[in-house]
Amino acid sequence: DSGVEGVVSLGPTCPVMRVDDPNCADKPYATFVQVIKIGSPLSSPFAVMKTDKSGKYKIMLPPGQYSLQPAGGKVMPKCETKKVTVEPKIITKIDLSCDSGIR
């Protein structure tokens, strides 16, 4: 009854970011989200969850501190890592982003 949920997005999507062009907005990114338990002596992920095609994910986790990271490519996209504290009986919203490398 506790965990995290959110959306993984990929951007920029156009070579020169155009603020007023909706076609250049970040897009949902279907990938895997890795969960690492902070302070764990294990080097392997605590959990791995596949997003749906619209980049959405939901992972049920026991209360504690975790790092979340979407799986990127070998070079690009480069995805951010975010730390989160999971509280009892709360689903925390954490959106994640990946850099496409397009400039």
XYZ file of N, CA and C in Angstrom:
309
model
N 0.809 -1.203 0.000
C 0.000 0.000 0.000
C 0.851 1.266 0.000
N 2.159 1.109 -0.306
C 3.043 2.268 -0.457
C 3.933 2.026 -1.670
N 4.465 3.113 -2.234
C 5.330 2.970 -3.400
C 5.483 4.269 -4.159
N 5.814 4.135 -5.440
C 6.018 5.295 -6.304
C 5.322 5.076 -7.637
N 4.944 6.183 -8.257
C 4.373 6.142 -9.598
C 4.741 7.428 -10.308
N 4.705 7.384 -11.628
C 5.010 8.580 -12.395
C 5.097 8.283 -13.866
N 5.722 9.205 -14.581
C 5.880 9.104 -16.030
C 7.345 9.361 -16.369
N 7.875 8.578 -17.305
C 9.219 8.803 -17.828
C 9.061 9.503 -19.173
N 9.765 10.635 -19.345
C 9.680 11.386 -20.599
C 11.059 11.516 -21.236
N 11.042 11.753 -22.550
C 12.267 11.872 -23.347
C 12.233 13.195 -24.085
N 13.326 13.955 -24.006
C 13.387 15.226 -24.703
C 14.811 15.749 -24.711
N 15.163 16.739 -25.435
C 14.307 17.403 -26.410
C 14.023 16.493 -27.601
N 12.972 16.845 -28.342
C 12.568 16.031 -29.488
C 12.787 16.727 -30.819
N 13.231 17.986 -30.784
C 13.536 18.748 -31.997
C 14.967 19.273 -31.900
N 15.658 19.437 -33.046
C 17.042 19.904 -33.020
C 17.229 21.256 -32.338
N 16.317 22.168 -32.497
C 16.382 23.453 -31.814
C 15.065 23.582 -31.062
N 15.154 23.633 -29.746
C 13.945 23.646 -28.936
C 13.093 24.863 -29.253
N 11.855 24.605 -29.631
C 10.904 25.661 -29.929
C 9.808 25.612 -28.872
N 9.803 26.590 -28.000
C 8.895 26.605 -26.865
C 7.434 26.569 -27.305
N 7.116 27.260 -28.405
C 5.726 27.371 -28.828
C 5.274 26.250 -29.765
N 6.131 25.306 -30.106
C 5.780 24.226 -31.025
C 5.423 22.965 -30.241
N 4.127 22.578 -30.205
C 3.734 21.392 -29.440
C 4.357 20.100 -29.966
N 4.797 20.087 -31.225
C 5.453 18.897 -31.774
C 6.836 18.675 -31.170
N 7.381 19.695 -30.493
C 8.711 19.602 -29.900
C 8.670 19.317 -28.394
N 7.491 19.094 -27.858
C 7.368 18.799 -26.428
C 8.003 17.442 -26.124
N 8.441 17.267 -24.876
C 8.969 15.966 -24.465
C 7.916 14.898 -24.714
N 8.377 13.700 -25.053
C 7.493 12.582 -25.369
C 7.597 11.514 -24.283
N 6.537 10.727 -24.097
C 6.625 9.595 -23.175
C 7.702 8.620 -23.647
N 8.371 7.989 -22.707
C 9.475 7.083 -23.035
C 9.215 5.721 -22.393
N 9.014 4.719 -23.236
C 8.815 3.347 -22.763
C 10.186 2.734 -22.479
N 10.401 2.347 -21.228
C 11.697 1.815 -20.805
C 11.500 1.021 -19.516
N 12.564 0.757 -18.811
C 12.513 0.115 -17.504
C 12.955 1.120 -16.444
N 12.339 1.079 -15.274
C 12.745 1.912 -14.147
C 13.388 0.996 -13.116
N 14.637 1.293 -12.764
C 15.364 0.523 -11.760
C 15.221 1.199 -10.406
N 15.025 0.391 -9.374
C 14.902 0.886 -8.009
C 16.074 0.336 -7.202
N 16.870 1.229 -6.635
C 17.999 0.841 -5.785
C 17.669 1.279 -4.357
N 17.760 0.366 -3.408
C 17.511 0.721 -2.000
C 18.764 1.398 -1.461
N 18.608 2.641 -1.000
C 19.741 3.401 -0.476
C 20.255 2.730 0.796
N 21.560 2.544 0.856
C 22.191 1.911 2.012
C 22.278 0.403 1.912
N 21.754 -0.156 0.827
C 21.797 -1.606 0.657
C 23.200 -2.047 0.255
N 23.716 -3.124 0.826
C 25.032 -3.615 0.430
C 24.998 -4.314 -0.943
N 23.794 -4.591 -1.446
C 23.673 -5.266 -2.736
C 23.876 -4.270 -3.871
N 24.533 -4.693 -4.926
C 24.739 -3.813 -6.077
C 23.643 -4.005 -7.121
N 22.817 -5.015 -6.951
C 21.742 -5.254 -7.913
C 20.505 -4.430 -7.536
N 19.659 -4.134 -8.521
C 18.452 -3.358 -8.225
C 17.534 -4.080 -7.235
N 16.862 -3.308 -6.404
C 15.869 -3.833 -5.465
C 14.641 -4.307 -6.243
N 14.299 -3.545 -7.303
C 13.165 -3.877 -8.167
C 13.388 -3.239 -9.531
N 12.765 -3.812 -10.554
C 12.783 -3.250 -11.902
C 11.358 -3.338 -12.438
N 10.879 -2.222 -12.991
C 9.513 -2.187 -13.506
C 9.533 -1.621 -14.917
N 8.809 -2.273 -15.820
C 8.687 -1.767 -17.188
C 7.571 -0.734 -17.240
N 7.834 0.391 -17.909
C 6.786 1.389 -18.100
C 5.838 0.887 -19.183
N 4.659 1.489 -19.246
C 3.795 1.174 -20.375
C 4.218 2.040 -21.569
N 3.510 1.924 -22.686
C 3.928 2.661 -23.890
C 3.810 4.165 -23.739
N 3.040 4.630 -22.739
C 2.931 6.065 -22.502
C 3.886 6.527 -21.399
N 4.873 5.678 -21.052
C 5.904 6.057 -20.096
C 5.485 5.956 -18.641
N 4.264 5.506 -18.363
C 3.767 5.434 -16.982
C 4.284 4.184 -16.273
N 4.547 4.350 -14.977
C 4.969 3.216 -14.153
C 4.369 3.351 -12.763
N 4.268 2.237 -12.069
C 3.842 2.208 -10.670
C 4.536 1.024 -10.024
N 5.253 1.295 -8.937
C 6.008 0.255 -8.239
C 5.611 0.285 -6.770
N 5.122 -0.824 -6.270
C 4.783 -0.932 -4.856
C 6.068 -1.281 -4.103
N 6.368 -0.488 -3.058
C 7.612 -0.659 -2.301
C 7.335 -0.517 -0.804
N 8.114 -1.219 0.016
C 7.999 -0.980 1.453
C 8.580 0.395 1.789
N 8.148 0.993 2.889
C 8.704 2.293 3.276
C 10.231 2.238 3.357
N 10.875 3.333 2.948
C 12.326 3.416 2.967
C 12.819 4.443 1.969
N 14.139 4.515 1.817
C 14.757 5.460 0.878
C 15.293 4.698 -0.330
N 15.009 5.229 -1.508
C 15.366 4.571 -2.759
C 15.893 5.594 -3.767
N 16.625 5.087 -4.753
C 16.987 5.858 -5.939
C 16.263 5.223 -7.114
N 15.690 6.061 -7.977
C 14.992 5.591 -9.169
C 15.753 6.058 -10.392
N 15.920 5.157 -11.363
C 16.580 5.552 -12.599
C 15.998 4.780 -13.768
N 15.520 5.526 -14.778
C 15.098 4.856 -16.003
C 16.323 4.307 -16.724
N 16.144 3.202 -17.418
C 17.231 2.622 -18.211
C 17.332 3.379 -19.525
N 18.506 3.919 -19.805
C 18.750 4.632 -21.052
C 19.508 3.731 -22.022
N 20.148 4.349 -22.996
C 20.944 3.599 -23.952
C 22.400 3.570 -23.515
N 23.262 3.010 -24.362
C 24.690 2.951 -24.028
C 25.281 4.356 -23.944
N 24.898 5.221 -24.860
C 25.359 6.605 -24.837
C 24.159 7.525 -24.586
N 23.159 7.430 -25.415
C 21.937 8.235 -25.283
C 20.741 7.317 -25.442
N 19.638 7.593 -24.848
C 19.417 8.733 -23.982
C 20.074 8.551 -22.618
N 20.411 9.677 -22.014
C 20.985 9.699 -20.669
C 19.854 10.062 -19.716
N 19.609 9.176 -18.751
C 18.463 9.369 -17.860
C 18.903 9.805 -16.467
N 18.088 10.653 -15.862
C 18.376 11.161 -14.528
C 18.102 10.102 -13.465
N 18.714 10.294 -12.311
C 18.437 9.490 -11.126
C 17.799 10.399 -10.093
N 16.722 9.940 -9.472
C 16.069 10.723 -8.426
C 15.962 9.885 -7.164
N 16.208 10.540 -6.033
C 16.036 9.890 -4.738
C 14.622 10.153 -4.234
N 14.071 9.165 -3.539
C 12.720 9.297 -3.000
C 12.642 8.575 -1.662
N 11.869 9.154 -0.760
C 11.559 8.488 0.495
C 10.120 8.010 0.406
N 9.938 6.699 0.499
C 8.605 6.106 0.455
C 8.063 6.057 1.880
N 6.920 6.697 2.066
C 6.256 6.744 3.365
C 5.201 5.642 3.445
N 4.897 5.156 4.640
C 3.857 4.127 4.777
C 2.508 4.608 4.235
N 1.843 3.732 3.513
C 0.481 3.960 3.003
C 0.354 5.155 2.063
N 1.443 5.542 1.406
C 1.421 6.667 0.460
C 2.084 6.231 -0.851
N 1.433 6.574 -1.962
C 2.031 6.399 -3.285
C 2.591 7.763 -3.674
N 3.917 7.866 -3.784
C 4.590 9.128 -4.091
C 4.732 9.280 -5.596
N 4.402 10.475 -6.118
C 4.521 10.735 -7.562
C 5.914 11.262 -7.858
N 6.624 10.551 -8.717
C 7.972 10.940 -9.143
C 8.045 10.794 -10.668
N 8.093 11.916 -11.381
C 8.293 11.885 -12.828
C 9.786 11.909 -13.099
N 10.197 11.170 -14.108
C 11.608 11.029 -14.469
C 11.809 11.478 -15.914
N 13.015 11.988 -16.213
C 13.259 12.428 -17.578
C 14.579 11.864 -18.102
N 14.607 11.737 -19.419
C 15.799 11.266 -20.117
C 16.140 12.280 -21.204
N 17.435 12.531 -21.361
C 17.935 13.472 -22.362
C 18.198 12.711 -23.647
N 17.515 13.122 -24.714
C 17.642 12.446 -26.013
C 18.979 12.721 -26.694
N 19.639 13.805 -26.310
C 20.890 14.172 -26.953
C 20.711 15.042 -28.178
N 19.470 15.271 -28.585
C 19.196 16.126 -29.751
C 19.453 17.575 -29.349
N 20.216 18.268 -30.154
C 20.504 19.679 -29.872
C 20.239 20.528 -31.080
